[in-house]
mmCIF file of C-alpha atoms in Angstrom:
data_model
loop_
_atom_site.group_PDB
_atom_site.id
_atom_site.type_symbol
_atom_site.label_atom_id
_atom_site.label_comp_id
_atom_site.label_asym_id
_atom_site.label_seq_id
_atom_site.Cartn_x
_atom_site.Cartn_y
_atom_site.Cartn_z
ATOM 1 C CA UNK F 1 -52.577 -19.831 48.092
ATOM 2 C CA UNK F 2 -50.470 -22.229 46.114
ATOM 3 C CA UNK F 3 -51.626 -20.792 42.755
ATOM 4 C CA UNK F 4 -50.876 -17.215 43.962
ATOM 5 C CA UNK F 5 -47.360 -18.253 44.925
ATOM 6 C CA UNK F 6 -46.832 -19.793 41.487
ATOM 7 C CA UNK F 7 -48.048 -16.586 39.779
ATOM 8 C CA UNK F 8 -45.674 -14.492 41.898
ATOM 9 C CA UNK F 9 -42.719 -16.728 41.015
ATOM 10 C CA UNK F 10 -43.558 -16.574 37.305
ATOM 11 C CA UNK F 11 -43.834 -12.764 37.459
ATOM 12 C CA UNK F 12 -40.435 -12.471 39.143
ATOM 13 C CA UNK F 13 -38.832 -14.776 36.565
ATOM 14 C CA UNK F 14 -40.395 -12.848 33.662
ATOM 15 C CA UNK F 15 -39.274 -9.506 35.095
ATOM 16 C CA UNK F 16 -35.716 -10.794 35.547
ATOM 17 C CA UNK F 17 -35.665 -12.057 31.955
ATOM 18 C CA UNK F 18 -36.847 -8.674 30.619
ATOM 19 C CA UNK F 19 -34.227 -6.801 32.673
ATOM 20 C CA UNK F 20 -31.463 -9.104 31.451
ATOM 21 C CA UNK F 21 -32.594 -8.638 27.852
ATOM 22 C CA UNK F 22 -32.617 -4.847 28.178
ATOM 23 C CA UNK F 23 -29.188 -4.906 29.823
ATOM 24 C CA UNK F 24 -27.792 -7.102 27.043
ATOM 25 C CA UNK F 25 -29.171 -4.752 24.381
ATOM 26 C CA UNK F 26 -27.692 -1.792 26.245
ATOM 27 C CA UNK F 27 -24.282 -3.450 26.274
ATOM 28 C CA UNK F 28 -24.511 -4.184 22.546
ATOM 29 C CA UNK F 29 -25.448 -0.572 21.782
ATOM 30 C CA UNK F 30 -22.867 0.999 24.074
ATOM 31 C CA UNK F 31 -20.074 2.912 22.447
ATOM 32 C CA UNK F 32 -17.443 5.183 23.929
ATOM 33 C CA UNK F 33 -18.094 8.930 23.799
ATOM 34 C CA UNK F 34 -16.416 11.111 21.228
ATOM 35 C CA UNK F 35 -12.996 12.162 22.559
ATOM 36 C CA UNK F 36 -12.423 15.854 23.263
ATOM 37 C CA UNK F 37 -9.132 15.809 21.348
ATOM 38 C CA UNK F 38 -9.435 13.967 18.067
ATOM 39 C CA UNK F 39 -6.636 13.127 15.655
ATOM 40 C CA UNK F 40 -7.094 12.198 11.996
ATOM 41 C CA UNK F 41 -6.079 8.502 12.427
ATOM 42 C CA UNK F 42 -8.452 8.188 15.385
ATOM 43 C CA UNK F 43 -11.265 9.785 13.370
ATOM 44 C CA UNK F 44 -10.736 7.297 10.542
ATOM 45 C CA UNK F 45 -10.717 4.375 12.957
ATOM 46 C CA UNK F 46 -13.977 5.480 14.598
ATOM 47 C CA UNK F 47 -15.631 6.043 11.212
ATOM 48 C CA UNK F 48 -14.723 2.547 9.999
ATOM 49 C CA UNK F 49 -16.301 1.058 13.116
ATOM 50 C CA UNK F 50 -19.419 3.169 13.608
ATOM 51 C CA UNK F 51 -20.519 4.664 10.284
ATOM 52 C CA UNK F 52 -24.030 3.299 9.475
ATOM 53 C CA UNK F 53 -23.535 3.352 5.697
ATOM 54 C CA UNK F 54 -20.454 1.168 6.015
ATOM 55 C CA UNK F 55 -22.365 -1.288 8.182
ATOM 56 C CA UNK F 56 -24.929 -1.606 5.378
ATOM 57 C CA UNK F 57 -22.218 -2.643 2.912
ATOM 58 C CA UNK F 58 -20.976 -5.215 5.439
ATOM 59 C CA UNK F 59 -24.484 -6.703 5.610
ATOM 60 C CA UNK F 60 -24.648 -6.850 1.810
ATOM 61 C CA UNK F 61 -21.252 -8.520 1.740
ATOM 62 C CA UNK F 62 -22.436 -11.186 4.170
ATOM 63 C CA UNK F 63 -25.597 -11.694 2.098
ATOM 64 C CA UNK F 64 -23.508 -12.202 -1.062
ATOM 65 C CA UNK F 65 -21.349 -14.768 0.763
ATOM 66 C CA UNK F 66 -24.505 -16.625 1.831
ATOM 67 C CA UNK F 67 -25.790 -16.607 -1.750
ATOM 68 C CA UNK F 68 -22.535 -18.169 -2.944
ATOM 69 C CA UNK F 69 -22.804 -20.897 -0.294
ATOM 70 C CA UNK F 70 -26.397 -21.482 -1.371
ATOM 71 C CA UNK F 71 -25.303 -21.899 -5.006
ATOM 72 C CA UNK F 72 -22.580 -24.352 -3.964
ATOM 73 C CA UNK F 73 -25.125 -26.466 -2.087
ATOM 74 C CA UNK F 74 -26.903 -27.229 -5.381
ATOM 75 C CA UNK F 75 -24.191 -29.801 -6.138
ATOM 76 C CA UNK F 76 -25.301 -31.877 -3.144
ATOM 77 C CA UNK F 77 -28.181 -34.383 -3.137
ATOM 78 C CA UNK F 78 -31.394 -33.687 -1.263
ATOM 79 C CA UNK F 79 -33.018 -35.986 1.305
ATOM 80 C CA UNK F 80 -36.547 -35.376 2.606
ATOM 81 C CA UNK F 81 -38.400 -37.164 5.399
ATOM 82 C CA UNK F 82 -42.217 -37.145 5.492
ATOM 83 C CA UNK F 83 -44.809 -38.332 7.975
ATOM 84 C CA UNK F 84 -48.581 -37.959 8.199
ATOM 85 C CA UNK F 85 -51.628 -39.217 10.089
ATOM 86 C CA UNK F 86 -55.065 -39.275 8.438
ATOM 87 C CA UNK F 87 -58.421 -40.116 10.003
ATOM 88 C CA UNK F 88 -61.199 -41.323 7.666
ATOM 89 C CA UNK F 89 -64.851 -41.438 8.777
ATOM 90 C CA UNK F 90 -67.475 -42.639 6.287
ATOM 91 C CA UNK F 91 -70.783 -40.751 6.146
ATOM 92 C CA UNK F 92 -73.945 -42.864 5.773
ATOM 93 C CA UNK F 93 -76.185 -42.205 2.775
ATOM 94 C CA UNK F 94 -79.867 -42.753 2.188
ATOM 95 C CA UNK F 95 -79.195 -45.536 -0.337
ATOM 96 C CA UNK F 96 -76.966 -47.473 2.033
ATOM 97 C CA UNK F 97 -73.429 -47.331 3.316
ATOM 98 C CA UNK F 98 -71.877 -48.091 6.621
ATOM 99 C CA UNK F 99 -71.587 -44.913 8.634
ATOM 100 C CA UNK F 100 -69.743 -46.678 11.396
ATOM 101 C CA UNK F 101 -66.817 -47.665 9.143
ATOM 102 C CA UNK F 102 -63.766 -45.618 10.027
ATOM 103 C CA UNK F 103 -60.032 -46.104 10.001
ATOM 104 C CA UNK F 104 -56.723 -44.304 10.603
ATOM 105 C CA UNK F 105 -53.869 -44.171 8.083
ATOM 106 C CA UNK F 106 -50.253 -43.630 9.103
ATOM 107 C CA UNK F 107 -47.708 -42.692 6.408
ATOM 108 C CA UNK F 108 -43.950 -42.290 6.702
ATOM 109 C CA UNK F 109 -41.316 -42.101 4.019
ATOM 110 C CA UNK F 110 -38.058 -40.777 2.723
ATOM 111 C CA UNK F 111 -37.194 -39.342 -0.699
ATOM 112 C CA UNK F 112 -33.795 -38.882 -2.278
ATOM 113 C CA UNK F 113 -32.948 -36.756 -5.318
ATOM 114 C CA UNK F 114 -29.610 -35.944 -6.931
ATOM 115 C CA UNK F 115 -29.142 -33.906 -10.079
ATOM 116 C CA UNK F 116 -26.240 -35.296 -12.115
ATOM 117 C CA UNK F 117 -26.355 -32.963 -15.106
ATOM 118 C CA UNK F 118 -28.231 -29.715 -15.636
ATOM 119 C CA UNK F 119 -26.559 -28.205 -18.684
ATOM 120 C CA UNK F 120 -23.812 -26.534 -16.571
ATOM 121 C CA UNK F 121 -26.417 -24.341 -14.874
ATOM 122 C CA UNK F 122 -24.899 -24.906 -11.426
ATOM 123 C CA UNK F 123 -21.417 -24.061 -12.689
ATOM 124 C CA UNK F 124 -22.426 -20.717 -14.170
ATOM 125 C CA UNK F 125 -24.685 -19.956 -11.210
ATOM 126 C CA UNK F 126 -21.649 -20.361 -8.947
ATOM 127 C CA UNK F 127 -19.576 -18.148 -11.241
ATOM 128 C CA UNK F 128 -22.265 -15.459 -11.138
ATOM 129 C CA UNK F 129 -22.624 -15.679 -7.353
ATOM 130 C CA UNK F 130 -18.831 -15.553 -6.908
ATOM 131 C CA UNK F 131 -18.730 -12.432 -9.092
ATOM 132 C CA UNK F 132 -21.546 -10.982 -6.970
ATOM 133 C CA UNK F 133 -19.451 -11.602 -3.853
ATOM 134 C CA UNK F 134 -16.482 -9.839 -5.434
ATOM 135 C CA UNK F 135 -18.768 -6.935 -6.358
ATOM 136 C CA UNK F 136 -19.983 -6.719 -2.757
ATOM 137 C CA UNK F 137 -16.376 -6.759 -1.529
ATOM 138 C CA UNK F 138 -15.395 -4.046 -4.001
ATOM 139 C CA UNK F 139 -18.424 -1.948 -3.004
ATOM 140 C CA UNK F 140 -17.443 -2.349 0.649
ATOM 141 C CA UNK F 141 -13.885 -1.248 -0.104
ATOM 142 C CA UNK F 142 -15.171 1.654 -2.199
ATOM 143 C CA UNK F 143 -17.459 2.692 0.669
ATOM 144 C CA UNK F 144 -14.424 2.639 2.959
ATOM 145 C CA UNK F 145 -12.450 4.713 0.474
ATOM 146 C CA UNK F 146 -15.247 7.273 0.094
ATOM 147 C CA UNK F 147 -15.827 7.399 3.846
ATOM 148 C CA UNK F 148 -12.149 7.944 4.659
ATOM 149 C CA UNK F 149 -11.957 10.643 1.996
ATOM 150 C CA UNK F 150 -15.018 12.387 3.470
ATOM 151 C CA UNK F 151 -13.603 12.148 6.996
ATOM 152 C CA UNK F 152 -10.258 13.581 5.891
ATOM 153 C CA UNK F 153 -12.014 16.361 3.966
ATOM 154 C CA UNK F 154 -14.211 17.279 6.943
ATOM 155 C CA UNK F 155 -11.177 17.095 9.239
ATOM 156 C CA UNK F 156 -9.076 19.480 7.153
ATOM 157 C CA UNK F 157 -12.083 21.750 6.536
ATOM 158 C CA UNK F 158 -12.468 22.020 10.310
ATOM 159 C CA UNK F 159 -8.803 22.951 10.706
ATOM 160 C CA UNK F 160 -9.233 25.479 7.888
ATOM 161 C CA UNK F 161 -12.183 27.101 9.649
ATOM 162 C CA UNK F 162 -10.161 27.326 12.868
ATOM 163 C CA UNK F 163 -7.467 29.154 10.908
ATOM 164 C CA UNK F 164 -10.129 31.371 9.286
ATOM 165 C CA UNK F 165 -11.383 32.298 12.775
ATOM 166 C CA UNK F 166 -7.855 33.227 13.836
ATOM 167 C CA UNK F 167 -7.414 35.377 10.727
ATOM 168 C CA UNK F 168 -10.834 37.021 11.190
ATOM 169 C CA UNK F 169 -9.983 37.906 14.790
ATOM 170 C CA UNK F 170 -6.674 39.471 13.761
ATOM 171 C CA UNK F 171 -8.410 41.344 10.938
ATOM 172 C CA UNK F 172 -11.079 42.651 13.313
ATOM 173 C CA UNK F 173 -8.464 43.752 15.855
ATOM 174 C CA UNK F 174 -6.428 45.454 13.132
ATOM 175 C CA UNK F 175 -9.412 47.387 11.747
ATOM 176 C CA UNK F 176 -10.582 48.385 15.225
ATOM 177 C CA UNK F 177 -7.125 49.792 15.937
ATOM 178 C CA UNK F 178 -7.208 51.735 12.660
ATOM 179 C CA UNK F 179 -10.694 52.991 13.503
ATOM 180 C CA UNK F 180 -9.538 54.145 16.921
ATOM 181 C CA UNK F 181 -6.511 55.908 15.399
ATOM 182 C CA UNK F 182 -8.691 57.651 12.795
ATOM 183 C CA UNK F 183 -11.125 58.736 15.513
ATOM 184 C CA UNK F 184 -8.324 60.269 17.583
ATOM 185 C CA UNK F 185 -6.999 62.141 14.509
ATOM 186 C CA UNK F 186 -10.494 63.443 13.837
ATOM 187 C CA UNK F 187 -10.807 64.717 17.426
ATOM 188 C CA UNK F 188 -7.480 66.547 17.093
ATOM 189 C CA UNK F 189 -8.520 68.065 13.769
ATOM 190 C CA UNK F 190 -5.850 66.138 11.807
ATOM 191 C CA UNK F 191 -8.223 63.664 10.147
ATOM 192 C CA UNK F 192 -11.564 63.528 8.386
ATOM 193 C CA UNK F 193 -14.845 61.794 9.028
ATOM 194 C CA UNK F 194 -14.645 59.614 5.919
ATOM 195 C CA UNK F 195 -11.589 57.743 7.261
ATOM 196 C CA UNK F 196 -13.417 56.897 10.473
ATOM 197 C CA UNK F 197 -16.487 55.633 8.576
ATOM 198 C CA UNK F 198 -14.265 53.649 6.196
ATOM 199 C CA UNK F 199 -12.551 51.781 9.059
ATOM 200 C CA UNK F 200 -15.893 51.259 10.787
ATOM 201 C CA UNK F 201 -17.190 49.506 7.651
ATOM 202 C CA UNK F 202 -14.048 47.354 7.458
ATOM 203 C CA UNK F 203 -14.352 46.458 11.153
ATOM 204 C CA UNK F 204 -18.001 45.450 10.665
ATOM 205 C CA UNK F 205 -16.996 43.317 7.677
ATOM 206 C CA UNK F 206 -14.254 41.606 9.703
ATOM 207 C CA UNK F 207 -16.758 41.004 12.508
ATOM 208 C CA UNK F 208 -19.210 39.453 10.020
ATOM 209 C CA UNK F 209 -16.437 37.207 8.669
ATOM 210 C CA UNK F 210 -15.630 36.120 12.221
ATOM 211 C CA UNK F 211 -19.276 35.220 12.944
ATOM 212 C CA UNK F 212 -19.531 33.327 9.659
ATOM 213 C CA UNK F 213 -16.323 31.377 10.366
ATOM 214 C CA UNK F 214 -17.571 30.470 13.854
ATOM 215 C CA UNK F 215 -20.848 29.189 12.394
ATOM 216 C CA UNK F 216 -18.963 27.269 9.700
ATOM 217 C CA UNK F 217 -16.844 25.646 12.406
ATOM 218 C CA UNK F 218 -19.999 24.339 14.093
ATOM 219 C CA UNK F 219 -21.203 22.973 10.762
ATOM 220 C CA UNK F 220 -17.828 21.273 10.215
ATOM 221 C CA UNK F 221 -18.046 19.725 13.698
ATOM 222 C CA UNK F 222 -21.568 18.451 12.977
ATOM 223 C CA UNK F 223 -20.476 17.005 9.621
ATOM 224 C CA UNK F 224 -17.478 15.243 11.132
ATOM 225 C CA UNK F 225 -19.592 13.852 13.988
ATOM 226 C CA UNK F 226 -22.178 12.474 11.552
ATOM 227 C CA UNK F 227 -19.462 10.757 9.515
ATOM 228 C CA UNK F 228 -18.176 9.148 12.711
ATOM 229 C CA UNK F 229 -21.663 7.873 13.567
ATOM 230 C CA UNK F 230 -22.387 10.434 16.330
ATOM 231 C CA UNK F 231 -25.200 12.955 16.589
ATOM 232 C CA UNK F 232 -24.432 16.680 17.044
ATOM 233 C CA UNK F 233 -25.682 16.483 20.637
ATOM 234 C CA UNK F 234 -22.919 13.956 21.414
ATOM 235 C CA UNK F 235 -20.118 16.407 20.595
ATOM 236 C CA UNK F 236 -18.336 17.025 23.928
ATOM 237 C CA UNK F 237 -17.786 20.462 25.362
ATOM 238 C CA UNK F 238 -14.386 21.846 24.381
ATOM 239 C CA UNK F 239 -14.084 19.544 21.361
ATOM 240 C CA UNK F 240 -10.948 20.209 19.293
ATOM 241 C CA UNK F 241 -8.830 18.545 16.638
ATOM 242 C CA UNK F 242 -5.180 17.633 16.814
ATOM 243 C CA UNK F 243 -3.367 19.292 13.890
ATOM 244 C CA UNK F 244 -2.368 16.696 11.294
ATOM 245 C CA UNK F 245 1.166 16.250 10.035
ATOM 246 C CA UNK F 246 2.108 18.009 6.827
ATOM 247 C CA UNK F 247 2.636 15.193 4.316
ATOM 248 C CA UNK F 248 4.120 17.619 1.789
ATOM 249 C CA UNK F 249 7.329 17.645 3.842
ATOM 250 C CA UNK F 250 7.877 13.946 3.116
ATOM 251 C CA UNK F 251 9.265 12.377 -0.053
ATOM 252 C CA UNK F 252 8.201 13.664 -3.444
ATOM 253 C CA UNK F 253 4.646 12.828 -4.457
ATOM 254 C CA UNK F 254 4.067 10.468 -7.408
ATOM 255 C CA UNK F 255 3.330 11.842 -10.833
ATOM 256 C CA UNK F 256 -0.170 12.052 -12.274
ATOM 257 C CA UNK F 257 0.548 9.115 -14.580
ATOM 258 C CA UNK F 258 1.606 6.958 -11.641
ATOM 259 C CA UNK F 259 -1.529 7.937 -9.714
ATOM 260 C CA UNK F 260 -3.842 7.108 -12.618
ATOM 261 C CA UNK F 261 -2.071 3.807 -13.290
ATOM 262 C CA UNK F 262 -2.405 2.849 -9.635
ATOM 263 C CA UNK F 263 -6.072 3.860 -9.627
ATOM 264 C CA UNK F 264 -6.830 1.691 -12.675
ATOM 265 C CA UNK F 265 -5.240 -1.265 -10.934
ATOM 266 C CA UNK F 266 -6.647 -0.834 -7.419
ATOM 267 C CA UNK F 267 -9.807 1.343 -7.505
ATOM 268 C CA UNK F 268 -12.636 -0.817 -6.081
ATOM 269 C CA UNK F 269 -15.313 0.774 -8.265
ATOM 270 C CA UNK F 270 -13.367 -0.195 -11.409
ATOM 271 C CA UNK F 271 -12.894 -3.792 -10.278
ATOM 272 C CA UNK F 272 -16.587 -3.942 -9.337
ATOM 273 C CA UNK F 273 -17.481 -2.882 -12.873
ATOM 274 C CA UNK F 274 -15.313 -5.647 -14.300
ATOM 275 C CA UNK F 275 -16.923 -8.202 -11.978
ATOM 276 C CA UNK F 276 -20.385 -6.965 -12.976
ATOM 277 C CA UNK F 277 -19.534 -7.661 -16.625
ATOM 278 C CA UNK F 278 -18.276 -11.148 -15.708
ATOM 279 C CA UNK F 279 -21.499 -11.818 -13.777
ATOM 280 C CA UNK F 280 -23.679 -10.846 -16.736
ATOM 281 C CA UNK F 281 -21.640 -13.126 -19.004
ATOM 282 C CA UNK F 282 -22.127 -16.001 -16.548
ATOM 283 C CA UNK F 283 -25.875 -15.342 -16.444
ATOM 284 C CA UNK F 284 -26.000 -15.595 -20.248
ATOM 285 C CA UNK F 285 -24.531 -19.096 -20.016
ATOM 286 C CA UNK F 286 -26.716 -19.932 -16.999
ATOM 287 C CA UNK F 287 -29.948 -19.322 -18.905
ATOM 288 C CA UNK F 288 -28.476 -21.080 -21.935
ATOM 289 C CA UNK F 289 -28.384 -24.289 -19.870
ATOM 290 C CA UNK F 290 -32.179 -24.509 -20.278
ATOM 291 C CA UNK F 291 -31.507 -25.732 -23.825
ATOM 292 C CA UNK F 292 -29.829 -28.869 -22.434
ATOM 293 C CA UNK F 293 -31.421 -31.944 -20.839
ATOM 294 C CA UNK F 294 -31.327 -32.518 -17.085
ATOM 295 C CA UNK F 295 -30.456 -35.917 -15.659
ATOM 296 C CA UNK F 296 -31.167 -36.867 -12.047
ATOM 297 C CA UNK F 297 -31.410 -39.909 -9.801
ATOM 298 C CA UNK F 298 -34.318 -40.418 -7.429
ATOM 299 C CA UNK F 299 -35.441 -42.889 -4.787
ATOM 300 C CA UNK F 300 -38.520 -43.020 -2.550
ATOM 301 C CA UNK F 301 -39.289 -45.378 0.319
ATOM 302 C CA UNK F 302 -42.662 -45.306 2.042
ATOM 303 C CA UNK F 303 -44.500 -47.045 4.871
ATOM 304 C CA UNK F 304 -48.298 -47.108 5.159
ATOM 305 C CA UNK F 305 -50.270 -48.512 8.099
ATOM 306 C CA UNK F 306 -54.087 -48.487 8.037
ATOM 307 C CA UNK F 307 -56.039 -49.622 11.091
ATOM 308 C CA UNK F 308 -59.730 -49.948 11.938
ATOM 309 C CA UNK F 309 -61.741 -52.311 14.156
ATOM 310 C CA UNK F 310 -62.212 -54.841 11.304
ATOM 311 C CA UNK F 311 -58.855 -55.044 9.520
ATOM 312 C CA UNK F 312 -55.242 -53.854 9.505
ATOM 313 C CA UNK F 313 -53.453 -53.034 6.244
ATOM 314 C CA UNK F 314 -49.685 -52.781 5.770
ATOM 315 C CA UNK F 315 -48.056 -51.400 2.629
ATOM 316 C CA UNK F 316 -44.311 -50.812 2.115
ATOM 317 C CA UNK F 317 -42.887 -49.506 -1.161
ATOM 318 C CA UNK F 318 -39.491 -48.662 -2.613
ATOM 319 C CA UNK F 319 -39.199 -46.714 -5.858
ATOM 320 C CA UNK F 320 -35.924 -45.690 -7.471
ATOM 321 C CA UNK F 321 -34.639 -44.819 -10.902
ATOM 322 C CA UNK F 322 -33.256 -42.131 -13.192
ATOM 323 C CA UNK F 323 -35.079 -39.247 -14.816
ATOM 324 C CA UNK F 324 -34.287 -37.235 -17.938
ATOM 325 C CA UNK F 325 -36.036 -33.915 -18.392
ATOM 326 C CA UNK F 326 -35.622 -31.771 -21.499
ATOM 327 C CA UNK F 327 -37.496 -28.547 -21.970
ATOM 328 C CA UNK F 328 -38.307 -28.332 -25.678
ATOM 329 C CA UNK F 329 -40.275 -25.071 -25.758
ATOM 330 C CA UNK F 330 -40.937 -22.395 -23.135
ATOM 331 C CA UNK F 331 -42.185 -19.515 -25.242
ATOM 332 C CA UNK F 332 -38.668 -18.248 -26.100
ATOM 333 C CA UNK F 333 -38.160 -17.334 -22.445
ATOM 334 C CA UNK F 334 -34.582 -18.671 -22.492
ATOM 335 C CA UNK F 335 -33.660 -16.699 -25.594
ATOM 336 C CA UNK F 336 -35.020 -13.461 -24.149
ATOM 337 C CA UNK F 337 -33.313 -14.006 -20.782
ATOM 338 C CA UNK F 338 -29.977 -14.582 -22.494
ATOM 339 C CA UNK F 339 -30.508 -11.504 -24.657
ATOM 340 C CA UNK F 340 -31.268 -9.347 -21.614
ATOM 341 C CA UNK F 341 -28.040 -10.263 -19.830
ATOM 342 C CA UNK F 342 -26.010 -10.046 -23.041
ATOM 343 C CA UNK F 343 -27.220 -6.456 -23.565
ATOM 344 C CA UNK F 344 -26.348 -5.622 -19.948
ATOM 345 C CA UNK F 345 -22.863 -6.993 -20.493
ATOM 346 C CA UNK F 346 -22.440 -4.897 -23.637
ATOM 347 C CA UNK F 347 -23.735 -1.838 -21.772
ATOM 348 C CA UNK F 348 -21.148 -2.400 -19.028
ATOM 349 C CA UNK F 349 -18.408 -2.743 -21.613
ATOM 350 C CA UNK F 350 -19.497 0.474 -23.309
ATOM 351 C CA UNK F 351 -19.545 2.449 -20.062
ATOM 352 C CA UNK F 352 -16.125 1.101 -19.137
ATOM 353 C CA UNK F 353 -14.680 2.094 -22.510
ATOM 354 C CA UNK F 354 -16.112 5.614 -22.252
ATOM 355 C CA UNK F 355 -14.764 6.016 -18.719
ATOM 356 C CA UNK F 356 -11.389 4.645 -19.795
ATOM 357 C CA UNK F 357 -11.149 7.051 -22.751
ATOM 358 C CA UNK F 358 -12.023 10.076 -20.620
ATOM 359 C CA UNK F 359 -9.722 9.330 -17.697
ATOM 360 C CA UNK F 360 -6.643 7.726 -19.256
ATOM 361 C CA UNK F 361 -3.796 10.237 -19.733
ATOM 362 C CA UNK F 362 -1.408 9.955 -22.620
ATOM 363 C CA UNK F 363 1.357 7.423 -22.088
ATOM 364 C CA UNK F 364 -0.453 5.084 -19.665
ATOM 365 C CA UNK F 365 -0.363 1.539 -20.943
ATOM 366 C CA UNK F 366 -1.628 -1.694 -19.442
ATOM 367 C CA UNK F 367 -0.113 -5.110 -20.014
ATOM 368 C CA UNK F 368 -2.713 -7.756 -20.918
ATOM 369 C CA UNK F 369 -3.099 -10.767 -18.713
ATOM 370 C CA UNK F 370 -1.745 -14.076 -19.941
ATOM 371 C CA UNK F 371 -4.643 -16.552 -20.000
ATOM 372 C CA UNK F 372 -4.982 -20.136 -21.147
ATOM 373 C CA UNK F 373 -3.596 -20.467 -24.663
ATOM 374 C CA UNK F 374 -6.083 -23.254 -25.468
ATOM 375 C CA UNK F 375 -8.953 -20.768 -25.108
ATOM 376 C CA UNK F 376 -7.494 -18.108 -27.414
ATOM 377 C CA UNK F 377 -7.251 -17.646 -31.132
ATOM 378 C CA UNK F 378 -4.144 -17.244 -33.195
ATOM 379 C CA UNK F 379 -4.046 -13.513 -32.483
ATOM 380 C CA UNK F 380 -4.282 -14.123 -28.718
ATOM 381 C CA UNK F 381 -7.893 -12.904 -28.463
ATOM 382 C CA UNK F 382 -10.556 -14.664 -26.476
ATOM 383 C CA UNK F 383 -12.886 -16.294 -28.993
ATOM 384 C CA UNK F 384 -15.381 -17.808 -26.565
ATOM 385 C CA UNK F 385 -18.936 -16.679 -27.446
ATOM 386 C CA UNK F 386 -20.655 -14.187 -25.244
ATOM 387 C CA UNK F 387 -17.448 -12.972 -23.560
ATOM 388 C CA UNK F 388 -15.716 -9.618 -24.212
ATOM 389 C CA UNK F 389 -12.204 -9.661 -25.589
ATOM 390 C CA UNK F 390 -9.438 -8.146 -23.478
ATOM 391 C CA UNK F 391 -8.205 -6.128 -26.413
ATOM 392 C CA UNK F 392 -11.585 -4.393 -26.674
ATOM 393 C CA UNK F 393 -11.617 -3.355 -23.019
ATOM 394 C CA UNK F 394 -8.346 -2.392 -21.321
ATOM 395 C CA UNK F 395 -9.975 -2.361 -17.867
ATOM 396 C CA UNK F 396 -10.496 -6.123 -18.092
ATOM 397 C CA UNK F 397 -6.713 -6.525 -18.057
ATOM 398 C CA UNK F 398 -6.474 -5.166 -14.522
ATOM 399 C CA UNK F 399 -4.991 -7.949 -12.361
ATOM 400 C CA UNK F 400 -7.142 -8.987 -9.453
ATOM 401 C CA UNK F 401 -5.877 -9.240 -5.911
ATOM 402 C CA UNK F 402 -6.654 -12.107 -3.576
ATOM 403 C CA UNK F 403 -9.601 -11.291 -1.331
ATOM 404 C CA UNK F 404 -11.425 -12.799 1.591
ATOM 405 C CA UNK F 405 -14.754 -14.302 0.542
ATOM 406 C CA UNK F 406 -16.658 -14.629 3.795
ATOM 407 C CA UNK F 407 -16.942 -11.070 5.058
ATOM 408 C CA UNK F 408 -16.118 -11.977 8.656
ATOM 409 C CA UNK F 409 -13.394 -9.366 9.189
ATOM 410 C CA UNK F 410 -14.911 -6.460 7.300
ATOM 411 C CA UNK F 411 -15.932 -3.321 9.111
ATOM 412 C CA UNK F 412 -13.747 -3.995 12.139
ATOM 413 C CA UNK F 413 -11.791 -0.787 11.801
ATOM 414 C CA UNK F 414 -9.147 -2.207 9.477
ATOM 415 C CA UNK F 415 -8.543 -0.687 6.069
ATOM 416 C CA UNK F 416 -8.530 -3.434 3.480
ATOM 417 C CA UNK F 417 -6.097 -1.757 1.115
ATOM 418 C CA UNK F 418 -3.499 0.906 1.713
ATOM 419 C CA UNK F 419 -1.946 3.100 -0.902
ATOM 420 C CA UNK F 420 1.828 2.886 -1.156
ATOM 421 C CA UNK F 421 2.021 6.645 -1.036
ATOM 422 C CA UNK F 422 0.170 9.416 0.809
#
């Protein structure tokens, strides 16, 4: 009786835990339904919060931030604690041996290790990981930019199809009226059959255009719903869009040169390309650190206790010192790794130059950044090995903006950058 009562109580507790878990998951997955009247700003806000592709870039941004924190932890020492218990039982042999001899060994210890110098590998690893974080941030911003552009395009395409439906209805009504007039003239003997057939064909064409526009409107609704993270079945009955304001009535739009100059300075995909080049350059130096010695401090402290019926053994030890490790030969692995990343850096520079030459209009100039004079030659060029010169690649002169490096506020419906014009 008592055991049955315990089983019943455990079943009730387990059921309650499962229900609470399902309810918590339901609350996490709940989202408000798509509004029946949707404006363009509201559509952009919903897309930034619910679009699955944007959530993927947020996850990658958080992963890049974790990788940077992992690289920074390499500057800290490591401390390990160990403990073990071992039972030893001797097996008797035919030529002798005590099969009853057995003992237990207890081990406990602590080890300390701290790398003092590793050929600047940690420094360049941090530079590469920081560039990777900036790339993830730029990719997230570029995903926002592309998503907002797609939402705006689908929004205006929907409004265009609504207007096409209105035009098709008027065209159908007009041609039906002309057909009716031609039919009446034919009945009175004042017209001919060809006019009636001609207007019938035009009316059928207008009707086909109306059906096509109505189907296109459904497709536009489905596309917009998918961009907002909703399925077509979640589109409410009577769904309609609020007409957007006509921005062309505002102040004069900027010139093409101003637009291109702004794009070169703020486009996330361009800044991501620059950061990718910087990351490859850092990886060249990172693998070059294998040619340098590594110096570290170490210390180990251990306790050993061995007990059996005949004796008890105690052993304590403390070992500490410094270690120098220098890899003399590794099959040219370091040289090939450096060459791989150097070629990738050159490939990124070449693609950037080709894109810059194709897209830069005449008259657009960029001012070079003013760097540390101690790191430049007499002509102002960067003479450090393995790094591209700013004069060779105008996109590298794009000034960077301050960014957040932890990814905590991304994807919360806020646009990271706003253009100063429409």
